[in-house]
Amino acid sequence: AQSVTQPDIHITVSEGASLELRCNYSYGATPYLFWYVQSPGQGLQLLLKYFSGDTLVQGIKGFEAEFKRSQSSFNLRKPSVHWSDAAEYFCAVKANAGGTSYGKLTFGQGTILTVHP
Amino acid sequence: EPEVTQTPSHQVTQMGQEVILRCVPISNHLYFYWYRQILGQKVEFLVSFYNNEISEKSEIFDDQFSVERPDGSNFTLKIRSTKLEDSAMYFCASSSGTSGDIQYFGAGTRLSVL
């Protein structure tokens, strides 16, 4: 069964600092990988996704993530954080076309990001 | 941009009562999902729905739960007899296809069972 681990429950950074949120997954093959963000009172918004190809993917709001097969990781990064980035971030995995559960997303615990001015 | 709409945003109910959570998926989407998040825990998959039938469900989705697409636009989750442990945020999502495609989420309904 697929699983996702986000080791950091809560991260605090200063505005303008760089950010890296960690995500590790467990899956038998290369899955589809996603990062979602949730601001208070909002739904889950897709930041970026990895399906295949270039292992460095760009997303919205200046975020990027790198898929590392050898480490089973898909860490999210941003070079300079803005106060508006404060939110909860979720990493998720979905089985690829060869899997049997190709519809459902499996989420990590989430990482709450606090941004200090 | 099209969005998934969920109503109500907050539902308070007494234990043992039936509740119906409503969702309006994105109009040209064919696949529909319900997830839930108990406070402090992971977002968990409940059920997926395609072509007017359940395509997959988790072990959480027992006989107390049911889903329906009563018309061309709504997708509902019914809990027949709520328990305290059903208190959670319930998210609806929709997508245009399955393998590799993107699920779009609503803002959620917070269900509080007293």
Coordinates of N, CA and C in Angstrom, one line a residue:
Chain A
A1 N 0.8 -1.2 0.0 CA 0.0 0.0 0.0 C 0.9 1.3 0.0
Q2 N 0.4 2.3 -0.7 CA 1.2 3.5 -0.7 C 1.0 4.3 0.6
S3 N 2.1 5.0 0.9 CA 2.0 5.9 2.1 C 2.9 7.1 1.9
V4 N 2.7 8.1 2.7 CA 3.4 9.4 2.6 C 3.8 9.9 4.0
T5 N 5.0 10.3 4.1 CA 5.5 10.8 5.4 C 6.0 12.3 5.2
Q6 N 5.4 13.2 6.0 CA 5.9 14.5 6.1 C 6.5 14.7 7.5
P7 N 7.8 14.6 7.6 CA 8.4 14.6 8.9 C 8.2 15.8 9.8
D8 N 8.0 16.9 9.2 CA 7.9 18.2 9.9 C 6.5 18.6 10.0
I9 N 6.0 18.6 11.3 CA 4.6 19.0 11.5 C 4.4 20.5 11.4
H10 N 5.5 21.2 11.9 CA 5.3 22.7 11.9 C 6.7 23.3 11.6
I11 N 6.8 24.2 10.7 CA 8.0 24.9 10.3 C 7.8 26.4 10.4
T12 N 8.7 27.1 11.0 CA 8.7 28.6 11.0 C 9.9 29.2 10.3
V13 N 9.6 30.1 9.4 CA 10.7 30.8 8.7 C 10.4 32.3 8.7
S14 N 11.5 33.0 8.4 CA 11.3 34.5 8.3 C 11.0 34.8 6.9
E15 N 10.3 35.9 6.7 CA 9.9 36.3 5.3 C 11.2 36.6 4.6
G16 N 11.3 36.1 3.3 CA 12.5 36.3 2.5 C 13.4 35.1 2.6
A17 N 13.3 34.3 3.6 CA 14.2 33.1 3.7 C 13.7 32.0 2.8
S18 N 14.6 31.1 2.6 CA 14.3 30.0 1.7 C 13.6 28.9 2.5
L19 N 12.9 28.0 1.8 CA 12.0 27.1 2.4 C 12.2 25.7 1.7
E20 N 12.3 24.7 2.5 CA 12.2 23.3 2.0 C 11.3 22.5 2.9
L21 N 10.2 21.9 2.3 CA 9.3 21.0 3.1 C 9.6 19.6 2.6
R22 N 9.7 18.7 3.5 CA 10.1 17.3 3.2 C 8.9 16.4 3.0
C23 N 9.1 15.5 2.0 CA 8.1 14.5 1.8 C 8.7 13.2 1.3
N24 N 8.4 12.1 2.0 CA 8.9 10.8 1.6 C 7.7 9.9 1.3
Y25 N 7.8 9.1 0.3 CA 6.7 8.2 0.0 C 7.1 6.8 -0.1
S26 N 6.2 5.9 0.0 CA 6.4 4.5 -0.1 C 5.4 4.0 -1.2
Y27 N 6.0 3.4 -2.2 CA 5.1 2.9 -3.3 C 6.0 1.9 -4.1
G28 N 5.4 0.9 -4.7 CA 6.1 -0.1 -5.4 C 6.8 0.3 -6.7
A29 N 6.3 1.4 -7.3 CA 6.8 1.9 -8.6 C 6.9 3.4 -8.5
T30 N 7.0 4.0 -9.6 CA 7.0 5.5 -9.6 C 5.6 6.0 -9.6
P31 N 5.2 6.7 -8.5 CA 3.8 7.1 -8.4 C 3.6 8.5 -9.1
Y32 N 2.4 8.9 -9.1 CA 2.2 10.3 -9.3 C 2.3 11.1 -8.0
L33 N 2.9 12.2 -8.0 CA 3.2 13.0 -6.8 C 2.6 14.4 -6.9
F34 N 2.1 14.9 -5.8 CA 1.4 16.2 -5.7 C 1.8 16.9 -4.5
W35 N 1.8 18.2 -4.6 CA 1.8 19.1 -3.4 C 0.5 20.0 -3.5
Y36 N -0.2 20.0 -2.4 CA -1.4 20.8 -2.2 C -1.1 21.8 -1.1
V37 N -1.8 22.9 -1.1 CA -1.7 23.9 0.0 C -3.1 24.2 0.4
Q38 N -3.3 24.4 1.7 CA -4.6 24.8 2.3 C -4.4 26.0 3.2
S39 N -5.0 27.1 2.8 CA -5.1 28.3 3.6 C -6.4 28.2 4.4
P40 N -6.4 28.9 5.6 CA -7.5 28.8 6.5 C -8.8 29.1 5.7
G41 N -9.8 28.2 5.9 CA -11.1 28.4 5.3 C -11.2 28.1 3.8
Q42 N -10.1 27.7 3.3 CA -10.0 27.4 1.8 C -9.9 25.9 1.6
G43 N -10.2 25.5 0.4 CA -10.0 24.1 0.0 C -8.5 23.8 -0.3
L44 N -8.2 22.6 -0.7 CA -6.9 22.2 -1.0 C -6.6 22.6 -2.5
Q45 N -5.6 23.4 -2.6 CA -5.2 24.0 -3.9 C -3.9 23.3 -4.4
L46 N -3.9 22.8 -5.6 CA -2.8 22.2 -6.2 C -1.7 23.2 -6.4
L47 N -0.5 22.9 -5.9 CA 0.7 23.7 -6.1 C 1.5 23.2 -7.4
L48 N 1.7 21.9 -7.4 CA 2.4 21.3 -8.5 C 2.3 19.8 -8.5
K49 N 2.7 19.1 -9.6 CA 2.5 17.7 -9.7 C 3.7 17.1 -10.5
Y50 N 4.0 15.9 -10.2 CA 5.0 15.1 -11.0 C 4.4 13.9 -11.5
F51 N 4.4 13.7 -12.8 CA 3.9 12.5 -13.4 C 5.1 11.7 -14.0
S52 N 6.0 12.3 -14.8 CA 7.1 11.7 -15.4 C 8.0 12.8 -16.0
G53 N 9.1 12.3 -16.5 CA 10.0 13.3 -17.2 C 10.9 14.0 -16.3
D54 N 11.1 15.3 -16.5 CA 12.0 16.1 -15.7 C 11.7 16.0 -14.2
T55 N 12.7 15.7 -13.5 CA 12.5 15.5 -12.0 C 12.3 16.7 -11.2
L56 N 12.6 17.9 -11.8 CA 12.4 19.2 -11.1 C 11.2 19.8 -11.8
V57 N 10.1 20.0 -11.0 CA 8.9 20.5 -11.5 C 8.6 21.9 -10.9
Q58 N 8.1 22.7 -11.7 CA 7.7 24.1 -11.3 C 6.2 24.2 -11.0
G59 N 5.9 24.9 -10.0 CA 4.4 25.1 -9.7 C 4.0 26.5 -9.7
I60 N 2.9 26.7 -9.1 CA 2.4 28.1 -8.9 C 3.0 28.8 -7.7
K61 N 2.9 30.1 -7.7 CA 3.4 30.9 -6.5 C 4.9 30.8 -6.3
G62 N 5.6 30.4 -7.3 CA 7.1 30.3 -7.2 C 7.6 29.1 -6.5
F63 N 6.8 28.1 -6.3 CA 7.2 26.8 -5.7 C 7.8 25.9 -6.8
E64 N 8.7 25.0 -6.3 CA 9.2 23.9 -7.1 C 9.4 22.7 -6.3
A65 N 9.5 21.5 -6.9 CA 9.7 20.3 -6.1 C 10.6 19.4 -7.0
E66 N 11.4 18.6 -6.3 CA 12.3 17.7 -7.0 C 12.0 16.3 -6.6
F67 N 11.8 15.4 -7.6 CA 11.5 14.0 -7.4 C 12.9 13.3 -7.4
K68 N 13.2 12.6 -6.3 CA 14.4 11.8 -6.2 C 14.0 10.4 -5.9
R69 N 14.1 9.6 -7.0 CA 13.7 8.2 -6.9 C 14.5 7.4 -5.9
S70 N 15.8 7.7 -5.9 CA 16.7 6.9 -5.0 C 16.4 7.2 -3.5
Q71 N 15.8 8.3 -3.2 CA 15.5 8.7 -1.8 C 14.0 8.6 -1.6
S72 N 13.2 8.2 -2.6 CA 11.8 8.2 -2.4 C 11.3 9.5 -1.8
S73 N 11.8 10.6 -2.4 CA 11.4 11.9 -1.8 C 10.9 12.8 -2.9
F74 N 10.1 13.8 -2.5 CA 9.5 14.8 -3.4 C 9.4 16.0 -2.5
N75 N 10.5 16.7 -2.3 CA 10.6 17.9 -1.4 C 10.2 19.1 -2.1
L76 N 9.5 20.0 -1.4 CA 9.0 21.2 -1.9 C 9.9 22.3 -1.5
R77 N 10.2 23.2 -2.5 CA 11.1 24.3 -2.1 C 10.6 25.7 -2.7
K78 N 11.1 26.7 -2.0 CA 10.8 28.1 -2.5 C 12.0 28.9 -2.1
P79 N 12.6 29.7 -3.0 CA 13.8 30.4 -2.6 C 13.6 31.6 -1.7
S80 N 12.4 32.2 -1.7 CA 12.2 33.3 -0.9 C 10.7 33.3 -0.5
V81 N 10.4 33.1 0.8 CA 9.1 33.0 1.3 C 8.4 34.3 1.5
H82 N 7.1 34.4 1.2 CA 6.3 35.6 1.4 C 5.4 35.3 2.6
W83 N 4.9 36.4 3.2 CA 4.0 36.2 4.4 C 2.8 35.5 3.9
S84 N 2.4 35.7 2.7 CA 1.1 35.0 2.2 C 1.3 33.5 2.0
D85 N 2.5 33.0 2.1 CA 2.7 31.6 2.0 C 2.3 30.8 3.2
A86 N 2.1 31.5 4.3 CA 1.7 30.8 5.6 C 0.4 30.0 5.3
A87 N 0.5 28.7 5.6 CA -0.6 27.8 5.2 C -0.2 26.4 5.7
E88 N -1.0 25.5 5.4 CA -0.7 24.1 5.6 C -0.4 23.4 4.3
Y89 N 0.6 22.6 4.2 CA 1.1 22.0 2.9 C 1.0 20.5 3.0
F90 N 0.4 19.9 2.0 CA 0.2 18.5 2.0 C 0.9 17.9 0.8
C91 N 1.6 16.8 1.0 CA 2.2 16.0 0.0 C 1.2 14.8 -0.2
A92 N 1.1 14.4 -1.5 CA 0.1 13.3 -1.8 C 0.7 12.5 -2.9
V93 N 0.3 11.2 -2.9 CA 0.7 10.2 -3.9 C -0.5 9.5 -4.5
K94 N -0.4 9.2 -5.7 CA -1.5 8.5 -6.4 C -0.8 7.4 -7.2
A95 N -1.4 6.2 -7.3 CA -0.8 5.1 -8.1 C -0.8 5.5 -9.5
N96 N 0.2 5.1 -10.3 CA 0.2 5.4 -11.7 C -0.7 4.5 -12.5
A97 N -0.6 4.6 -13.8 CA -1.6 3.8 -14.6 C -1.5 2.3 -14.4
G98 N -0.4 1.9 -14.0 CA -0.3 0.4 -13.8 C -0.8 -0.1 -12.5
G99 N -1.2 0.8 -11.6 CA -1.7 0.5 -10.2 C -3.2 0.1 -10.2
T100 N -3.6 -0.5 -9.2 CA -5.1 -0.8 -9.1 C -5.9 0.3 -8.4
S101 N -5.3 1.1 -7.6 CA -6.0 2.1 -6.9 C -5.6 3.5 -7.6
Y102 N -5.9 3.6 -8.8 CA -5.3 4.7 -9.5 C -6.2 6.0 -9.3
G103 N -7.2 5.9 -8.6 CA -8.0 7.1 -8.4 C -7.7 7.9 -7.1
K104 N -7.5 7.2 -6.0 CA -7.4 7.9 -4.7 C -6.1 8.5 -4.5
L105 N -6.1 9.6 -3.7 CA -4.9 10.2 -3.3 C -4.6 9.7 -1.8
T106 N -3.3 9.5 -1.6 CA -2.9 9.2 -0.2 C -2.1 10.4 0.3
F107 N -2.5 11.0 1.4 CA -1.9 12.2 1.8 C -0.9 12.0 3.0
G108 N 0.1 12.9 3.1 CA 0.9 13.0 4.3 C 0.1 13.7 5.4
Q109 N 0.8 13.8 6.5 CA 0.2 14.4 7.7 C 0.0 16.0 7.5
G110 N 0.8 16.5 6.6 CA 0.7 18.0 6.5 C 1.8 18.7 7.3
T111 N 2.2 19.8 6.7 CA 3.2 20.7 7.4 C 2.6 22.1 7.5
I112 N 2.5 22.6 8.7 CA 2.0 23.9 8.9 C 3.2 24.9 8.8
L113 N 3.1 25.9 7.9 CA 4.2 26.9 7.7 C 3.7 28.2 8.3
T114 N 4.6 28.7 9.2 CA 4.4 30.0 9.8 C 5.5 30.9 9.3
V115 N 5.1 32.1 8.9 CA 6.1 33.0 8.3 C 6.2 34.3 9.2
H116 N 7.4 34.5 9.7 CA 7.6 35.7 10.6 C 8.0 36.9 9.7
P117 N 7.5 38.1 10.1 CA 7.9 39.3 9.3 C 9.4 39.6 9.5
Chain B
E1 N -12.0 30.7 -12.7 CA -11.6 29.3 -12.8 C -12.7 28.5 -12.2
P2 N -13.1 27.4 -12.8 CA -14.1 26.5 -12.2 C -13.7 26.0 -10.9
E3 N -14.7 25.8 -10.0 CA -14.3 25.3 -8.7 C -15.4 24.3 -8.2
V4 N -15.0 23.6 -7.2 CA -15.8 22.6 -6.5 C -16.5 23.4 -5.3
T5 N -17.8 23.3 -5.2 CA -18.5 24.0 -4.2 C -19.1 23.0 -3.2
Q6 N -18.9 23.3 -1.9 CA -19.4 22.4 -0.8 C -20.3 23.2 0.1
T7 N -21.5 22.6 0.4 CA -22.4 23.2 1.4 C -22.9 22.2 2.4
P8 N -23.2 22.5 3.7 CA -22.8 23.8 4.3 C -21.3 23.8 4.6
S9 N -20.8 25.0 5.0 CA -19.4 25.0 5.4 C -19.2 24.4 6.8
H10 N -20.3 24.5 7.6 CA -20.2 23.9 9.0 C -21.6 23.3 9.3
Q11 N -21.6 22.1 9.7 CA -22.8 21.4 10.1 C -22.7 20.8 11.5
V12 N -23.6 21.2 12.3 CA -23.6 20.7 13.7 C -24.8 19.7 13.8
T13 N -24.6 18.5 14.4 CA -25.7 17.6 14.5 C -25.6 16.8 15.8
Q14 N -26.7 16.2 16.2 CA -26.7 15.4 17.4 C -26.3 13.9 17.0
M15 N -25.6 13.2 17.9 CA -25.3 11.8 17.6 C -26.6 11.0 17.3
G16 N -26.4 10.2 16.3 CA -27.6 9.4 15.9 C -28.4 10.0 14.7
Q17 N -28.2 11.2 14.5 CA -28.9 11.9 13.4 C -28.3 11.6 12.0
E18 N -29.1 11.7 11.0 CA -28.6 11.6 9.6 C -28.1 13.0 9.1
V19 N -27.0 13.0 8.4 CA -26.6 14.2 7.8 C -26.3 14.0 6.3
I20 N -26.5 15.0 5.5 CA -26.2 15.0 4.1 C -25.3 16.1 3.8
L21 N -24.1 15.8 3.3 CA -23.2 16.8 2.9 C -23.2 17.0 1.4
R22 N -23.2 18.2 0.9 CA -23.5 18.4 -0.5 C -22.3 19.0 -1.2
C23 N -22.2 18.6 -2.5 CA -21.0 19.1 -3.3 C -21.5 19.3 -4.7
V24 N -21.0 20.4 -5.3 CA -21.2 20.6 -6.7 C -19.9 20.5 -7.4
P25 N -19.6 19.4 -8.1 CA -18.3 19.2 -8.7 C -18.1 20.2 -9.9
I26 N -17.0 20.2 -10.5 CA -16.7 21.0 -11.7 C -17.5 20.3 -12.8
S27 N -18.2 21.2 -13.6 CA -19.2 20.7 -14.5 C -18.9 19.6 -15.5
N28 N -17.7 19.6 -16.1 CA -17.4 18.6 -17.1 C -16.6 17.4 -16.5
H29 N -16.5 17.4 -15.2 CA -15.7 16.3 -14.6 C -16.6 15.0 -14.4
L30 N -15.9 13.9 -14.5 CA -16.6 12.6 -14.5 C -16.4 11.8 -13.2
Y31 N -15.3 12.2 -12.5 CA -14.9 11.3 -11.3 C -15.1 12.2 -10.1
F32 N -15.6 11.6 -9.0 CA -15.9 12.3 -7.8 C -15.4 11.6 -6.6
Y33 N -15.0 12.3 -5.6 CA -14.4 11.7 -4.4 C -14.8 12.4 -3.2
W34 N -14.8 11.7 -2.1 CA -15.0 12.2 -0.8 C -13.7 11.8 0.1
Y35 N -13.2 12.8 0.8 CA -12.1 12.6 1.7 C -12.6 13.2 3.1
R36 N -11.9 12.8 4.1 CA -12.2 13.4 5.4 C -10.9 13.6 6.2
Q37 N -10.9 14.6 7.0 CA -9.7 14.9 7.9 C -10.2 15.1 9.3
I38 N -9.9 14.2 10.2 CA -10.2 14.3 11.6 C -9.1 15.3 12.1
L39 N -9.5 16.2 13.0 CA -8.6 17.2 13.6 C -7.3 16.6 14.0
G40 N -6.2 17.1 13.4 CA -4.9 16.7 13.8 C -4.4 15.4 13.1
Q41 N -5.2 14.9 12.2 CA -4.9 13.7 11.5 C -4.7 13.9 10.0
K42 N -4.4 12.9 9.3 CA -4.2 13.0 7.8 C -5.5 13.1 7.1
V43 N -5.5 13.7 5.9 CA -6.6 13.7 5.0 C -6.7 12.2 4.5
E44 N -7.9 11.6 4.7 CA -8.1 10.2 4.3 C -9.1 10.0 3.2
F45 N -8.8 9.2 2.3 CA -9.8 8.8 1.3 C -11.0 8.0 1.8
L46 N -12.2 8.4 1.4 CA -13.4 7.7 1.7 C -13.9 6.9 0.6
V47 N -14.1 7.5 -0.6 CA -14.9 6.9 -1.6 C -14.6 7.6 -3.0
S48 N -14.6 6.9 -4.0 CA -14.6 7.5 -5.4 C -15.8 7.0 -6.1
F49 N -16.3 7.8 -7.1 CA -17.6 7.5 -7.7 C -17.4 7.9 -9.2
Y50 N -17.9 7.0 -10.1 CA -17.8 7.2 -11.5 C -18.9 6.4 -12.2
N51 N -19.5 7.1 -13.1 CA -20.6 6.4 -13.9 C -21.7 5.9 -13.0
N52 N -22.1 6.7 -12.1 CA -23.2 6.4 -11.2 C -23.0 5.2 -10.3
E53 N -21.7 4.9 -10.0 CA -21.5 3.8 -9.1 C -20.1 4.1 -8.3
I54 N -20.0 3.4 -7.2 CA -18.8 3.5 -6.4 C -17.7 2.7 -7.1
S55 N -16.6 3.4 -7.4 CA -15.4 2.7 -8.0 C -14.4 2.1 -7.0
E56 N -14.3 2.8 -5.9 CA -13.5 2.3 -4.8 C -13.9 3.0 -3.5
K57 N -13.7 2.2 -2.4 CA -14.0 2.8 -1.1 C -13.0 2.3 -0.1
S58 N -12.8 3.0 0.9 CA -11.9 2.6 2.0 C -12.6 1.9 3.1
E59 N -11.9 1.3 4.0 CA -12.5 0.6 5.1 C -13.3 1.5 6.0
I60 N -13.0 2.8 5.9 CA -13.8 3.8 6.8 C -15.2 3.8 6.2
F61 N -15.4 3.7 5.0 CA -16.7 3.8 4.3 C -17.6 2.6 4.5
D62 N -18.2 2.5 5.7 CA -19.0 1.4 6.0 C -20.4 1.6 5.7
D63 N -21.3 0.8 6.2 CA -22.7 0.8 5.8 C -23.4 2.1 6.3
Q64 N -22.8 2.8 7.2 CA -23.4 4.1 7.6 C -23.3 5.2 6.6
F65 N -22.4 5.0 5.6 CA -22.1 6.0 4.6 C -22.7 5.6 3.3
S66 N -23.2 6.6 2.5 CA -23.6 6.4 1.2 C -23.3 7.6 0.3
V67 N -23.2 7.4 -0.9 CA -23.0 8.6 -1.8 C -24.0 8.5 -3.0
E68 N -24.3 9.6 -3.5 CA -25.3 9.7 -4.6 C -25.1 10.9 -5.5
R69 N -25.4 10.7 -6.7 CA -25.4 11.8 -7.6 C -26.9 12.0 -8.1
P70 N -27.7 12.7 -7.3 CA -29.1 12.8 -7.5 C -29.5 13.5 -8.8
D71 N -28.7 14.3 -9.3 CA -29.0 15.0 -10.5 C -27.7 15.2 -11.3
G72 N -27.8 16.1 -12.3 CA -26.6 16.2 -13.1 C -25.5 17.1 -12.5
S73 N -25.7 17.7 -11.3 CA -24.8 18.6 -10.8 C -24.3 18.3 -9.4
N74 N -25.1 17.7 -8.6 CA -24.8 17.5 -7.2 C -24.2 16.1 -6.9
F75 N -23.4 16.1 -5.9 CA -22.8 14.8 -5.4 C -22.9 14.9 -3.9
T76 N -23.5 13.9 -3.3 CA -23.8 14.0 -1.9 C -23.2 12.8 -1.1
L77 N -22.8 13.1 0.1 CA -22.4 12.1 1.1 C -23.4 12.1 2.2
K78 N -24.0 10.9 2.5 CA -24.9 10.8 3.6 C -24.3 9.9 4.6
I79 N -24.5 10.4 5.9 CA -24.1 9.5 7.0 C -25.4 9.2 7.8
R80 N -25.7 8.0 7.8 CA -27.1 7.6 8.3 C -27.3 7.9 9.8
S81 N -26.4 7.5 10.6 CA -26.6 7.7 12.0 C -25.2 8.1 12.6
T82 N -25.1 9.4 12.8 CA -23.7 9.9 13.1 C -23.2 9.5 14.4
K83 N -21.9 9.3 14.5 CA -21.2 9.0 15.8 C -20.3 10.2 16.1
L84 N -19.9 10.2 17.3 CA -19.0 11.3 17.8 C -17.7 11.3 16.9
E85 N -17.3 10.1 16.6 CA -16.0 10.0 15.8 C -16.2 10.3 14.3
D86 N -17.4 10.7 13.9 CA -17.6 11.2 12.5 C -17.2 12.7 12.4
S87 N -17.0 13.3 13.6 CA -16.7 14.7 13.6 C -15.4 14.9 12.8
A88 N -15.4 15.7 11.8 CA -14.2 15.9 10.9 C -14.5 16.9 9.9
M89 N -13.5 17.3 9.1 CA -13.7 18.1 7.9 C -13.8 17.1 6.7
Y90 N -14.9 17.3 6.0 CA -15.1 16.4 4.8 C -14.9 17.2 3.5
F91 N -14.0 16.7 2.7 CA -13.7 17.3 1.4 C -14.3 16.6 0.3
C92 N -14.8 17.3 -0.7 CA -15.3 16.7 -1.9 C -14.2 17.1 -3.0
A93 N -14.0 16.2 -3.9 CA -13.1 16.5 -5.0 C -13.7 16.0 -6.3
S94 N -13.2 16.5 -7.4 CA -13.6 16.0 -8.7 C -12.5 16.0 -9.7
S95 N -12.5 15.2 -10.7 CA -11.5 15.2 -11.7 C -12.1 14.7 -13.0
S96 N -11.3 15.0 -14.1 CA -11.8 14.7 -15.4 C -11.6 13.3 -15.8
G97 N -10.5 12.7 -15.3 CA -10.2 11.3 -15.6 C -9.5 10.7 -14.4
T98 N -9.0 9.5 -14.5 CA -8.3 8.9 -13.4 C -6.8 8.9 -13.5
S99 N -6.3 8.1 -14.2 CA -4.8 7.9 -14.2 C -4.1 9.2 -14.5
G100 N -3.4 9.7 -13.5 CA -2.5 10.8 -13.7 C -3.2 12.2 -13.7
D101 N -4.5 12.2 -13.6 CA -5.2 13.5 -13.7 C -5.2 14.2 -12.3
I102 N -5.7 15.4 -12.3 CA -5.7 16.2 -11.1 C -7.1 16.3 -10.5
Q103 N -7.0 16.1 -9.2 CA -8.3 16.3 -8.4 C -8.4 17.7 -7.8
Y104 N -9.5 18.3 -8.0 CA -9.8 19.6 -7.6 C -10.7 19.5 -6.3
F105 N -10.3 20.2 -5.3 CA -11.0 20.1 -4.0 C -11.9 21.3 -3.7
G106 N -13.0 21.0 -3.0 CA -13.8 22.1 -2.4 C -13.2 22.5 -1.1
A107 N -13.8 23.5 -0.5 CA -13.3 24.1 0.8 C -13.6 23.3 2.0
G108 N -14.5 22.3 1.8 CA -14.8 21.4 2.9 C -16.0 21.8 3.7
T109 N -16.6 20.7 4.3 CA -17.6 20.9 5.3 C -17.1 20.4 6.7
R110 N -17.2 21.3 7.7 CA -16.8 20.8 9.0 C -18.0 20.2 9.7
L111 N -18.0 19.0 10.0 CA -19.1 18.3 10.7 C -18.7 18.1 12.1
S112 N -19.6 18.6 13.0 CA -19.5 18.5 14.4 C -20.6 17.7 14.9
V113 N -20.3 16.5 15.5 CA -21.3 15.6 16.1 C -21.3 15.8 17.6
L114 N -22.4 16.2 18.2 CA -22.4 16.4 19.6 C -23.1 15.3 20.4

